[in-house]
PDB file of C-alpha atoms in Angstrom:
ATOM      1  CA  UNK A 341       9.877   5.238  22.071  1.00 45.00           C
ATOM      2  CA  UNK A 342      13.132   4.170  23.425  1.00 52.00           C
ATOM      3  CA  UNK A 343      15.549   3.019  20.773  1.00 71.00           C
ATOM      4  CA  UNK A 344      13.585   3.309  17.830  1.00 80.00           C
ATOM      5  CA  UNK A 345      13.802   6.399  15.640  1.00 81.00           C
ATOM      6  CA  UNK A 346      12.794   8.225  12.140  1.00 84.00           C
ATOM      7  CA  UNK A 347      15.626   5.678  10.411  1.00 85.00           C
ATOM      8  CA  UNK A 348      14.111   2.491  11.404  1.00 87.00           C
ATOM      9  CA  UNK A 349      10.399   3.403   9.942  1.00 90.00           C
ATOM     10  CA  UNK A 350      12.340   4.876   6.911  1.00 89.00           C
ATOM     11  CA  UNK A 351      14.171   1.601   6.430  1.00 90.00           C
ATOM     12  CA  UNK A 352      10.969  -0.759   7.213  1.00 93.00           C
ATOM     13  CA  UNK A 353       9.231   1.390   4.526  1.00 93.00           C
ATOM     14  CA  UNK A 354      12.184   0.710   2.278  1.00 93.00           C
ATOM     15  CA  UNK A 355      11.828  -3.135   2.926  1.00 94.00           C
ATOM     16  CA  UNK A 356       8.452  -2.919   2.417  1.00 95.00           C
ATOM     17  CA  UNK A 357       8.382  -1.064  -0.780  1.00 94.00           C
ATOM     18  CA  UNK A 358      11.271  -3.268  -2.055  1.00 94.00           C
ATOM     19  CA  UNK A 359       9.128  -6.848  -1.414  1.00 94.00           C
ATOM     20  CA  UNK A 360       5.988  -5.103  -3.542  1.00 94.00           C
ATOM     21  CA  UNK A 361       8.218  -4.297  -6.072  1.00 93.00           C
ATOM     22  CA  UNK A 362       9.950  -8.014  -6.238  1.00 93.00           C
ATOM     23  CA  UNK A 363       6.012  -9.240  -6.127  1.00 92.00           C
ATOM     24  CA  UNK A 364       5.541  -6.696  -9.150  1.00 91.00           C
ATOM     25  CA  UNK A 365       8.213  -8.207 -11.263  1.00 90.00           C
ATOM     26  CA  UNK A 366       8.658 -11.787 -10.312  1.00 90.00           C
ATOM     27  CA  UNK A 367       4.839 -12.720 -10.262  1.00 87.00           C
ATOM     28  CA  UNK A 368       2.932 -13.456 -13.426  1.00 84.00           C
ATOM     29  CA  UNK A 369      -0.256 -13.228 -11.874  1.00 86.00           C
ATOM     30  CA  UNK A 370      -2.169  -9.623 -13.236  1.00 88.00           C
ATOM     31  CA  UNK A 371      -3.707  -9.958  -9.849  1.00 89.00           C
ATOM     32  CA  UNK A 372      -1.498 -10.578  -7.595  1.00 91.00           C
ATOM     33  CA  UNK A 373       0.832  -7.735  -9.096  1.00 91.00           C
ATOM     34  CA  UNK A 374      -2.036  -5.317  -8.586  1.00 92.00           C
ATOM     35  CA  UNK A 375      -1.933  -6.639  -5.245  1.00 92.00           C
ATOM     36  CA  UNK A 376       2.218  -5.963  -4.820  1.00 94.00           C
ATOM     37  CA  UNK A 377       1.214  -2.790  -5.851  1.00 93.00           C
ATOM     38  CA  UNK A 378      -0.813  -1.634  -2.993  1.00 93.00           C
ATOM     39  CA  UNK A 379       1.734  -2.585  -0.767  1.00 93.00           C
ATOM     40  CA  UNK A 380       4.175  -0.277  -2.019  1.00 94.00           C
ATOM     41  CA  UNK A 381       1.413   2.375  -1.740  1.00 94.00           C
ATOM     42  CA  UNK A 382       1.582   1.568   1.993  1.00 94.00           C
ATOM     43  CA  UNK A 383       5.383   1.640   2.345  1.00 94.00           C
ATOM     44  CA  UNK A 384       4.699   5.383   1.073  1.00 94.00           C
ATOM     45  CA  UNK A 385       1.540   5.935   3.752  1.00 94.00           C
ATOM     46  CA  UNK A 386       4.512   4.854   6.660  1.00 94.00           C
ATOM     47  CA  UNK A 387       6.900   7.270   5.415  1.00 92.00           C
ATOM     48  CA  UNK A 388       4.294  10.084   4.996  1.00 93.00           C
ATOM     49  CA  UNK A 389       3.007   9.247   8.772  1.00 93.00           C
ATOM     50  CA  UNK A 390       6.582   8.735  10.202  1.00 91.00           C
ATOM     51  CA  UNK A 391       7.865  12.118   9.408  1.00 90.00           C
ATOM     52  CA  UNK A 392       4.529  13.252  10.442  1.00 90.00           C
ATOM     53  CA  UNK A 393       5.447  11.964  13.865  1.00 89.00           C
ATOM     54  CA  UNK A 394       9.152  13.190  14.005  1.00 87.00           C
ATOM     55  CA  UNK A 395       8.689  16.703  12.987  1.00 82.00           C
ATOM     56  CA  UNK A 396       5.534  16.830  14.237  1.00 83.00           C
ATOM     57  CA  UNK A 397       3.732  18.363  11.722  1.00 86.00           C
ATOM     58  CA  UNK A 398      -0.310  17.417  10.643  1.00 89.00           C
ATOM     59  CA  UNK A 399       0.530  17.855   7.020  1.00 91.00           C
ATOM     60  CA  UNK A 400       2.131  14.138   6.207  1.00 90.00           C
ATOM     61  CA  UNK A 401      -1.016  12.874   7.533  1.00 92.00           C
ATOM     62  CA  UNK A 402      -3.431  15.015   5.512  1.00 93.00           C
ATOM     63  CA  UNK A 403      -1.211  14.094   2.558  1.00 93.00           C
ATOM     64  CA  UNK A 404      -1.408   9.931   3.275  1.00 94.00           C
ATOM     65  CA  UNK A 405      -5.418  10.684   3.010  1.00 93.00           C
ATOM     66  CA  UNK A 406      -5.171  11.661  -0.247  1.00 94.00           C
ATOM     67  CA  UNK A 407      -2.438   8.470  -0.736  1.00 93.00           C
ATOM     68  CA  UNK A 408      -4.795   6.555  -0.242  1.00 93.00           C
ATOM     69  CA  UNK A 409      -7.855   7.893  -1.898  1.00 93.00           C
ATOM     70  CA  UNK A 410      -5.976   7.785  -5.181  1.00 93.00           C
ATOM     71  CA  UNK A 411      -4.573   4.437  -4.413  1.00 92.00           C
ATOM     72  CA  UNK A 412      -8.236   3.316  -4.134  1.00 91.00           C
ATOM     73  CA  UNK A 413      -9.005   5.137  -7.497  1.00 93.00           C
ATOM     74  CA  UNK A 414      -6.136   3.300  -8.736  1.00 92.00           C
ATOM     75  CA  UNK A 415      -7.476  -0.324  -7.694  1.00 92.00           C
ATOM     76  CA  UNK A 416     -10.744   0.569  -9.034  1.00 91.00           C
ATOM     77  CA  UNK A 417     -10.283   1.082 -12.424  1.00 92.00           C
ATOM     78  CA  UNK A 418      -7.259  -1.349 -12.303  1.00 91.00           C
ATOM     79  CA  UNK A 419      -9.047  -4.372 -11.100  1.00 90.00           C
ATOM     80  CA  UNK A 420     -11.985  -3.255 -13.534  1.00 89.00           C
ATOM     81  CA  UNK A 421      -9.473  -3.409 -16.266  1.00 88.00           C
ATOM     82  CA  UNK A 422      -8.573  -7.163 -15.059  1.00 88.00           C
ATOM     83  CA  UNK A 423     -12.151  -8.152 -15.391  1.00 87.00           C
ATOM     84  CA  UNK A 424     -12.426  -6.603 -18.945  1.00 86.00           C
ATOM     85  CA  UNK A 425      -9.332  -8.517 -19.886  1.00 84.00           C
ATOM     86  CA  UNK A 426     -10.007 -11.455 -18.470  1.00 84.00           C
ATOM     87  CA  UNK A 427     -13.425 -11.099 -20.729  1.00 84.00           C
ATOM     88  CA  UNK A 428     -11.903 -10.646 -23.607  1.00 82.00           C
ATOM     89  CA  UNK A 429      -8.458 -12.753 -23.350  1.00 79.00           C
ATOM     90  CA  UNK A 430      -9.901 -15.437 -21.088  1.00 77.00           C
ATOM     91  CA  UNK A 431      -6.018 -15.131 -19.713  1.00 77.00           C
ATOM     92  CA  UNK A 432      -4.827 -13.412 -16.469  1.00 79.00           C
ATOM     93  CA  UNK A 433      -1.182 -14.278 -16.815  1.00 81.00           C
ATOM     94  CA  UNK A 434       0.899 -10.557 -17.525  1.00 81.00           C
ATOM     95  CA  UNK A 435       2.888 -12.188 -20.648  1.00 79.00           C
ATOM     96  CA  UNK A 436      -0.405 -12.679 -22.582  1.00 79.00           C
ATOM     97  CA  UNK A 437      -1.373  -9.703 -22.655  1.00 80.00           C
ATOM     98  CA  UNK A 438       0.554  -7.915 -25.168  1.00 80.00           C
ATOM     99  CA  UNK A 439      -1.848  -6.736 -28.113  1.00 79.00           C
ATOM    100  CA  UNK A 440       0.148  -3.175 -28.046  1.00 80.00           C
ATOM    101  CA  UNK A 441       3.399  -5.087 -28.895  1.00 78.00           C
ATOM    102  CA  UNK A 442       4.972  -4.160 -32.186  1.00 70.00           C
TER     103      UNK A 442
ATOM    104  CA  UNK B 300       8.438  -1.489  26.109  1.00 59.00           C
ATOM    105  CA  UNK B 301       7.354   0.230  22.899  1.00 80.00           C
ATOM    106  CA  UNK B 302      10.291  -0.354  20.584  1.00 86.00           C
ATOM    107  CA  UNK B 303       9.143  -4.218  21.037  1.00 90.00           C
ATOM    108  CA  UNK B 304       6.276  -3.374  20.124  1.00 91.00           C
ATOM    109  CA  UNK B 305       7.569  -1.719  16.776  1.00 92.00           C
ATOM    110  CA  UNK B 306       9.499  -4.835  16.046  1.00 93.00           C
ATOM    111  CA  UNK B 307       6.720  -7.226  16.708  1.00 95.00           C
ATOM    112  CA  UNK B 308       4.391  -4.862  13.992  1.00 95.00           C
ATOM    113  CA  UNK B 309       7.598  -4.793  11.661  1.00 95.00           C
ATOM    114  CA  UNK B 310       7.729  -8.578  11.662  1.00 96.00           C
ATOM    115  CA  UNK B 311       3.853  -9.030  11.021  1.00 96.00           C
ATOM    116  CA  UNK B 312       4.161  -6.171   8.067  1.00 96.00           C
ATOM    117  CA  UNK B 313       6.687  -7.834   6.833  1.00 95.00           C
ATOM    118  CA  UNK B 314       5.779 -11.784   7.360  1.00 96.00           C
ATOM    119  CA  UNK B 315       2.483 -11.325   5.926  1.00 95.00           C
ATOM    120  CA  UNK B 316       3.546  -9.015   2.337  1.00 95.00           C
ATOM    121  CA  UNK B 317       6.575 -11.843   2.080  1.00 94.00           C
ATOM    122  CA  UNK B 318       4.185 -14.962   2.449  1.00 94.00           C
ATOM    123  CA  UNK B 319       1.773 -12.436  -0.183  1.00 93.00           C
ATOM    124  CA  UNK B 320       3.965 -12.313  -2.217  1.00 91.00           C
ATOM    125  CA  UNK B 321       5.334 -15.898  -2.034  1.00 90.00           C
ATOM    126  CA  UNK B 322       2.254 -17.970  -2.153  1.00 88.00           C
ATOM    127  CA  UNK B 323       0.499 -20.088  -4.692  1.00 84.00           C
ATOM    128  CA  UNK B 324      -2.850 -19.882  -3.906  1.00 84.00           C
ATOM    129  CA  UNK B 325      -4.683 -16.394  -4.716  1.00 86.00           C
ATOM    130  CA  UNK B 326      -6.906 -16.280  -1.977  1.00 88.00           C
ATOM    131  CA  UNK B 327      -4.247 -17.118   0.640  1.00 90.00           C
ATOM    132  CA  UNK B 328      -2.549 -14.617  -0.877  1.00 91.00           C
ATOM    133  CA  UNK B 329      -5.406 -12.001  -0.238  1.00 92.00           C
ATOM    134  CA  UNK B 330      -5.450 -13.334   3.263  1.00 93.00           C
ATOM    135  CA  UNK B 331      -1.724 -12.509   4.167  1.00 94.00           C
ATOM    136  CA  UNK B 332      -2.312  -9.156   2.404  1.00 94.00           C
ATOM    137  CA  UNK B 333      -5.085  -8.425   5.009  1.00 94.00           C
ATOM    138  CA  UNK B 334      -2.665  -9.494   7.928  1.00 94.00           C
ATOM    139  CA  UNK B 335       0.137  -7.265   6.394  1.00 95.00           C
ATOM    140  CA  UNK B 336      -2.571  -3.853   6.353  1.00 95.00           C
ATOM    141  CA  UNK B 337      -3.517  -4.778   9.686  1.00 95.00           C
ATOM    142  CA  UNK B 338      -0.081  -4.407  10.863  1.00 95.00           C
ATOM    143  CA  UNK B 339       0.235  -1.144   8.840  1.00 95.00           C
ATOM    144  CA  UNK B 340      -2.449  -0.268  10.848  1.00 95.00           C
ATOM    145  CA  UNK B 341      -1.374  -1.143  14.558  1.00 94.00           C
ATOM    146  CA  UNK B 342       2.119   1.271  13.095  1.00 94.00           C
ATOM    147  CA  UNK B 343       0.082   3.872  12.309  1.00 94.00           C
ATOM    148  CA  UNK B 344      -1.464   3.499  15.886  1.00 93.00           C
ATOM    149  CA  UNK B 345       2.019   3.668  17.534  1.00 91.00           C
ATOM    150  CA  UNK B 346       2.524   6.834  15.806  1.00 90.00           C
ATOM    151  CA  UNK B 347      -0.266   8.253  17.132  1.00 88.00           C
ATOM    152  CA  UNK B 348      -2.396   8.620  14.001  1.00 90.00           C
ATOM    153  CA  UNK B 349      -5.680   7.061  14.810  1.00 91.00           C
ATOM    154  CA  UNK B 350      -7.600   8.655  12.143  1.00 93.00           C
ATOM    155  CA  UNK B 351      -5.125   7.134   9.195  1.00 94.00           C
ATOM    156  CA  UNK B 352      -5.178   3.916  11.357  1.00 94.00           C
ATOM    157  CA  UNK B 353      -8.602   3.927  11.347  1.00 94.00           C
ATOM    158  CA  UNK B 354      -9.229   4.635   7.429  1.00 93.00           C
ATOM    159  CA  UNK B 355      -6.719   1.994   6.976  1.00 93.00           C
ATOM    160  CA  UNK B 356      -8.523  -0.527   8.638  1.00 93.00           C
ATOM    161  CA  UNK B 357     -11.726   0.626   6.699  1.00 93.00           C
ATOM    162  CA  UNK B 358     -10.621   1.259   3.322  1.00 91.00           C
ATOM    163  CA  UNK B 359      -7.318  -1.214   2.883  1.00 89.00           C
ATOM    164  CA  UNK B 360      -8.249  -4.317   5.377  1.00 86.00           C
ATOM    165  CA  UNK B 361     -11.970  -3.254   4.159  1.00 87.00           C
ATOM    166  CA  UNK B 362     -12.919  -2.319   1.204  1.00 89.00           C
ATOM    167  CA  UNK B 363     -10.130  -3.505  -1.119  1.00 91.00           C
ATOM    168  CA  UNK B 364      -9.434  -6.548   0.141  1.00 92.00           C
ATOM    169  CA  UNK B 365     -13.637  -7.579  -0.862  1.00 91.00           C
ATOM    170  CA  UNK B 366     -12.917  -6.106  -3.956  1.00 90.00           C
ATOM    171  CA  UNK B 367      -9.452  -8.659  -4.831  1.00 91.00           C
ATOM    172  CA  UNK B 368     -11.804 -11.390  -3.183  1.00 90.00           C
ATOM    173  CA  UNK B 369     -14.702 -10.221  -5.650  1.00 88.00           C
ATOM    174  CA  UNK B 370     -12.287 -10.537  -8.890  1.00 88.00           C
ATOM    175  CA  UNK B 371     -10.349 -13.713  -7.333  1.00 87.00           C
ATOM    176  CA  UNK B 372     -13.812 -15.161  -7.408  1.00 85.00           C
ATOM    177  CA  UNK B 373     -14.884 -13.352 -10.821  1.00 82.00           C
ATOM    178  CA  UNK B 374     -11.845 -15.025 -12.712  1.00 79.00           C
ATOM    179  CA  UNK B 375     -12.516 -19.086 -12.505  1.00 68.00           C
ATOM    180  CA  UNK B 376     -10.226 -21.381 -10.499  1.00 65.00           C
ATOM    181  CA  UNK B 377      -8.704 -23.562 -13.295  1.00 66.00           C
ATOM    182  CA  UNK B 378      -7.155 -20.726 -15.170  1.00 63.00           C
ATOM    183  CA  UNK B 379      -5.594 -19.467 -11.935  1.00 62.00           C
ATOM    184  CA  UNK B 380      -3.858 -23.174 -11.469  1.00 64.00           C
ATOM    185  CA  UNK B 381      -2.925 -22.490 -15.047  1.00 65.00           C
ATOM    186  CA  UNK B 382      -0.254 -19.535 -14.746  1.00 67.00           C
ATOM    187  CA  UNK B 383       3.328 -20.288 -14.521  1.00 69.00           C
ATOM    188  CA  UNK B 384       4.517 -19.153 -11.117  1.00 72.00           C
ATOM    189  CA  UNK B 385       7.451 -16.872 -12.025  1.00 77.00           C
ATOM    190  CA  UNK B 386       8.596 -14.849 -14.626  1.00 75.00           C
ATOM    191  CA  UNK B 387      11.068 -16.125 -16.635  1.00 78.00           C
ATOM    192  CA  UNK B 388      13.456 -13.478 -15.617  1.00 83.00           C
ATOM    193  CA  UNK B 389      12.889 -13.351 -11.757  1.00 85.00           C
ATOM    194  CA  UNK B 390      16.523 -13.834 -10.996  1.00 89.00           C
ATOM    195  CA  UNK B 391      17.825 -10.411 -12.062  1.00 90.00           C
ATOM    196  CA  UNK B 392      14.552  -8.568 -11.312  1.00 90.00           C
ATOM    197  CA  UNK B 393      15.161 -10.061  -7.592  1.00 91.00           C
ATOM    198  CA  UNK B 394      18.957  -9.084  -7.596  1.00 93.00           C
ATOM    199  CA  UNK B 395      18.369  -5.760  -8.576  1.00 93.00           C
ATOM    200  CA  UNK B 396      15.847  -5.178  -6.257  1.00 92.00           C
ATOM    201  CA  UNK B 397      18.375  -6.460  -3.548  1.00 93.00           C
ATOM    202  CA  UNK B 398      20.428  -3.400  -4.860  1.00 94.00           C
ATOM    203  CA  UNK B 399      17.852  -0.993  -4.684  1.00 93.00           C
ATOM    204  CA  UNK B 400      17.468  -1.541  -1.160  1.00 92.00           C
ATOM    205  CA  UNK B 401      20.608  -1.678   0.113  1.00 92.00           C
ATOM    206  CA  UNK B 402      21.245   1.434  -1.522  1.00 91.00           C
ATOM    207  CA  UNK B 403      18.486   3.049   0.424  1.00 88.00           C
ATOM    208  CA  UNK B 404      19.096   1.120   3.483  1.00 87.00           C
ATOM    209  CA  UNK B 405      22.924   2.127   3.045  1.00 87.00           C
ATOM    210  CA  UNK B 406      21.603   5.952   2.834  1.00 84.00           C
ATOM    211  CA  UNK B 407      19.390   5.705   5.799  1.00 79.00           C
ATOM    212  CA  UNK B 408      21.720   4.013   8.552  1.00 76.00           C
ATOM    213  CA  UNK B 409      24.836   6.487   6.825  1.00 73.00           C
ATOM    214  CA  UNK B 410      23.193   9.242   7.245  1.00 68.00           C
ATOM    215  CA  UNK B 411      21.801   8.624  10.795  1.00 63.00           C
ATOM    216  CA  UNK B 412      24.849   8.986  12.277  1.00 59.00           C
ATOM    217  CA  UNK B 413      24.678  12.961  10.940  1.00 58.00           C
ATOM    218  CA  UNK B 414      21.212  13.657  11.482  1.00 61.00           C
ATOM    219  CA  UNK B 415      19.711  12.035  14.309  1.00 63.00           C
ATOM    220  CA  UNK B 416      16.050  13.282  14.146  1.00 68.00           C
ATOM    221  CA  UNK B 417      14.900  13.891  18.427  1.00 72.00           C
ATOM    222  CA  UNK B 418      11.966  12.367  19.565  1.00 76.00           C
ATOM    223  CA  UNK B 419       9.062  14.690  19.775  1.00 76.00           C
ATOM    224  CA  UNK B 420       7.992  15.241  23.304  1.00 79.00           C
ATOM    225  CA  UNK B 421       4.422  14.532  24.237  1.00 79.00           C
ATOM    226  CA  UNK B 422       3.343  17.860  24.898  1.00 78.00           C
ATOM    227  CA  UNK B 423       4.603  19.483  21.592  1.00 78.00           C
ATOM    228  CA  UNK B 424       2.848  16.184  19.848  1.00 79.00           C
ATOM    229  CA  UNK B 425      -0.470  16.878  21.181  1.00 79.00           C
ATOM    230  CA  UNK B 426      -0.189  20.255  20.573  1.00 77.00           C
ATOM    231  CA  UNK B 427       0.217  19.664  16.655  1.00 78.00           C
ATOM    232  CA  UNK B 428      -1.474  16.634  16.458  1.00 79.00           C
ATOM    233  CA  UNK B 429      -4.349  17.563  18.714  1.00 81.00           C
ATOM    234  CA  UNK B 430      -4.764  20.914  18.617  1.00 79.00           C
ATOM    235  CA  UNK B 431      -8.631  20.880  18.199  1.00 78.00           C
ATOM    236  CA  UNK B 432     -10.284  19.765  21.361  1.00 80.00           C
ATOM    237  CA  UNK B 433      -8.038  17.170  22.217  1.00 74.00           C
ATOM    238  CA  UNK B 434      -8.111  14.930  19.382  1.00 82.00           C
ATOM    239  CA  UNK B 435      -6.664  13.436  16.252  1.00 86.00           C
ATOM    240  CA  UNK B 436     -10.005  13.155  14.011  1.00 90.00           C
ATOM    241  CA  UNK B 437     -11.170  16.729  15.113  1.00 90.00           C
ATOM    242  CA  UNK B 438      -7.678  18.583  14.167  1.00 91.00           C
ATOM    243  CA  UNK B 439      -7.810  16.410  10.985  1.00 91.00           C
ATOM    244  CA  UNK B 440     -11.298  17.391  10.316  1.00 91.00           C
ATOM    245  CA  UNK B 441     -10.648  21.168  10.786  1.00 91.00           C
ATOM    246  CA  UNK B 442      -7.615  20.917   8.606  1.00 91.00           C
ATOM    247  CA  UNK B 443      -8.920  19.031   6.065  1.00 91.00           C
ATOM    248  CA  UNK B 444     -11.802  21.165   5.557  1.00 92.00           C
ATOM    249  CA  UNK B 445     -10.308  24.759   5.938  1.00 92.00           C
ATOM    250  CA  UNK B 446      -6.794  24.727   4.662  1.00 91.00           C
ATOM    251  CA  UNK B 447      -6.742  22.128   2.034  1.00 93.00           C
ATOM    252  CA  UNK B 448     -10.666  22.298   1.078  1.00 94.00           C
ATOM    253  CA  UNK B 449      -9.289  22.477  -2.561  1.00 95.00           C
ATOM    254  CA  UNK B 450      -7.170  19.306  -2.945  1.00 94.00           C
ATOM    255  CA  UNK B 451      -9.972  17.701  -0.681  1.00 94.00           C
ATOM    256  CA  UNK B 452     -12.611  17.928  -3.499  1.00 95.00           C
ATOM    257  CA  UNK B 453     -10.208  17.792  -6.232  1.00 95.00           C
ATOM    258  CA  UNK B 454      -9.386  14.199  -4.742  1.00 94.00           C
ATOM    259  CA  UNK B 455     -13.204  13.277  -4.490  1.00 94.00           C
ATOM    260  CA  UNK B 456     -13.988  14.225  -7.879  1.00 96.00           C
ATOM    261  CA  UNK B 457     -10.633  12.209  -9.026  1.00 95.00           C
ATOM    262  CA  UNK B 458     -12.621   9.026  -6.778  1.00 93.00           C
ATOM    263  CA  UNK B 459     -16.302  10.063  -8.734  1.00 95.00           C
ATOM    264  CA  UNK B 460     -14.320   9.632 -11.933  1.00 94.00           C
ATOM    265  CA  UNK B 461     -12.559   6.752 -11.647  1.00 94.00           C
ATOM    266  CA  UNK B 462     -15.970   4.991 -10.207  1.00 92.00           C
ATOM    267  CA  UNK B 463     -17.313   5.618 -13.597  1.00 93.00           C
ATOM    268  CA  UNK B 464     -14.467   4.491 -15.099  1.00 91.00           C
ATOM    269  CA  UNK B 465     -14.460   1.030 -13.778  1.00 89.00           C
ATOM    270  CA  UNK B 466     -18.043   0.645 -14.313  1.00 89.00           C
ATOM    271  CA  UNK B 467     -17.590   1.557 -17.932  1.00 89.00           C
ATOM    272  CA  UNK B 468     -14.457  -1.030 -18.239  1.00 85.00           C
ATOM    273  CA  UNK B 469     -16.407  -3.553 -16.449  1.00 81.00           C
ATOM    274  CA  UNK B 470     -19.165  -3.270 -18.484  1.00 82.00           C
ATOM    275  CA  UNK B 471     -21.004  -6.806 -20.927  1.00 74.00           C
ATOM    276  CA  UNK B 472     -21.468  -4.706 -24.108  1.00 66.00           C
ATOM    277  CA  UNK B 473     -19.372  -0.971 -24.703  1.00 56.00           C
TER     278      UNK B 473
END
């Protein structure tokens, strides 16, 4: 690794996490914002691994296994949720769904 | 020789969640998100974490990509041509976002000048990384199942429960 350090991971992680979170709030698509989602889920895995490299230490890459387990959790039951709107609502845009609003 | 080969992985990562992000079409957009965990993948690779590359590769570019494609094909086709592309408000949430990351990038290239992590040598990588036998999965193996046995199955009964969960969402009649 010649010129490439702990800062540029960092600030690829950054870019990465900042696209999923413009997907998150531009898109209207339910999907396609769970989708945004799980890429800034991976911006977090890079960070977790990168440091993991650096220090070295095994711990950042014990912790991105449990990243991702609960980031597959949280897919599951999102993506289940989708299909139970999507039964109900017949709608997958984000603005319909707002029974909870006052 | 290997800092091209970050940038060339940075520029797929990032090519493939923009185009995600940007495209019309659901499924393409499940395509590019395949090509973006790929090229988390190939990082994790350069870092020398095979194991995480591999479960990467299994469980991102795997399993939940077949599960979007599964829902993208659940939901029918004319009400995805249906929803309006962009919130009505995208032009502040995408400013704001532009702020939020030059913020961190600001913090990052700031603070490199006072901290400058080394690289690790290869020696004192393999002997944390590797320390059982030689290799990644092995150490990771040994770890994960002596000193963090607890969050291990705390983590697989948080996976058991959210399984049921799902099913009982996705269920005809509750």
């Amino acid at each position: 690794m010649d010129g490439v350090g702990l800062n540029h991971y960092l600030l690829l992680s950054a870019t990465l996490f900042a696209i999923g979170a413009i997907g998150v709030l531009v898109r209207r698509n339910v999907i396609l914002v769970l989708m945004s989602l799980e890429l800034m889920f991976n911006a977090a895995n890079i960070n977790l691994v990168a440091v993991s490299y650096f220090r070295p230490d095994l711990t950042g890459q014990i912790f991105s296994i449990f990243t991702i387990t609960v980031a597959a959790a949280e897919i599951t039951v999102g993506l289940g949720l989708v299909i139970a709107l999507f039964r109900n609502k017949e709608a997958i845009n984000v603005d319909e769904f707002n029974l909870l609003k006052g | 020789m290997s800092s091209a080969a970050f940038y060339l992985i940075s520029a797929i990562i990032l090519g493939g969640a923009l185009a995600m992000i940007t495209s019309r079409s659901l499924v393409r957009s499940v395509i590019w998100m395949v090509v973006s965990f790929v090229g988390v993948g190939a990082l994790f690779l350069l870092l020398e974490a095979e194991f995480i590359a591999a479960v990467q590769i299994l469980v991102y570019a795997g399993g939940i990509v077949v599960l979007f494609l599964f829902v993208v094909m659940l939901v029918n086709l004319d009400e995805l041509q249906r929803v309006e592309y962009l919130h009505r408000q995208w032009l502040p949430a995408v400013l704001l976002i532009c702020l939020l990351l030059a913020e961190l990038g600001f913090m990052m290239w700031a603070g490199a000048g006072d901290t400058v992590v080394p690289l690790p040598d290869q020696d004192q990588l393999d002997a944390v990384l590797r320390s059982v036998r030689g290799g990644n999965v092995e150490t990771i193996g040994m770890t994960l199942y002596t000193d963090y046995i607890l969050p291990f199955e705390v983590v697989s009964v948080l996976l058991l429960v959210a399984m049921i969960g799902a099913i009982y969402l996705a269920k005809e009649r509750v």
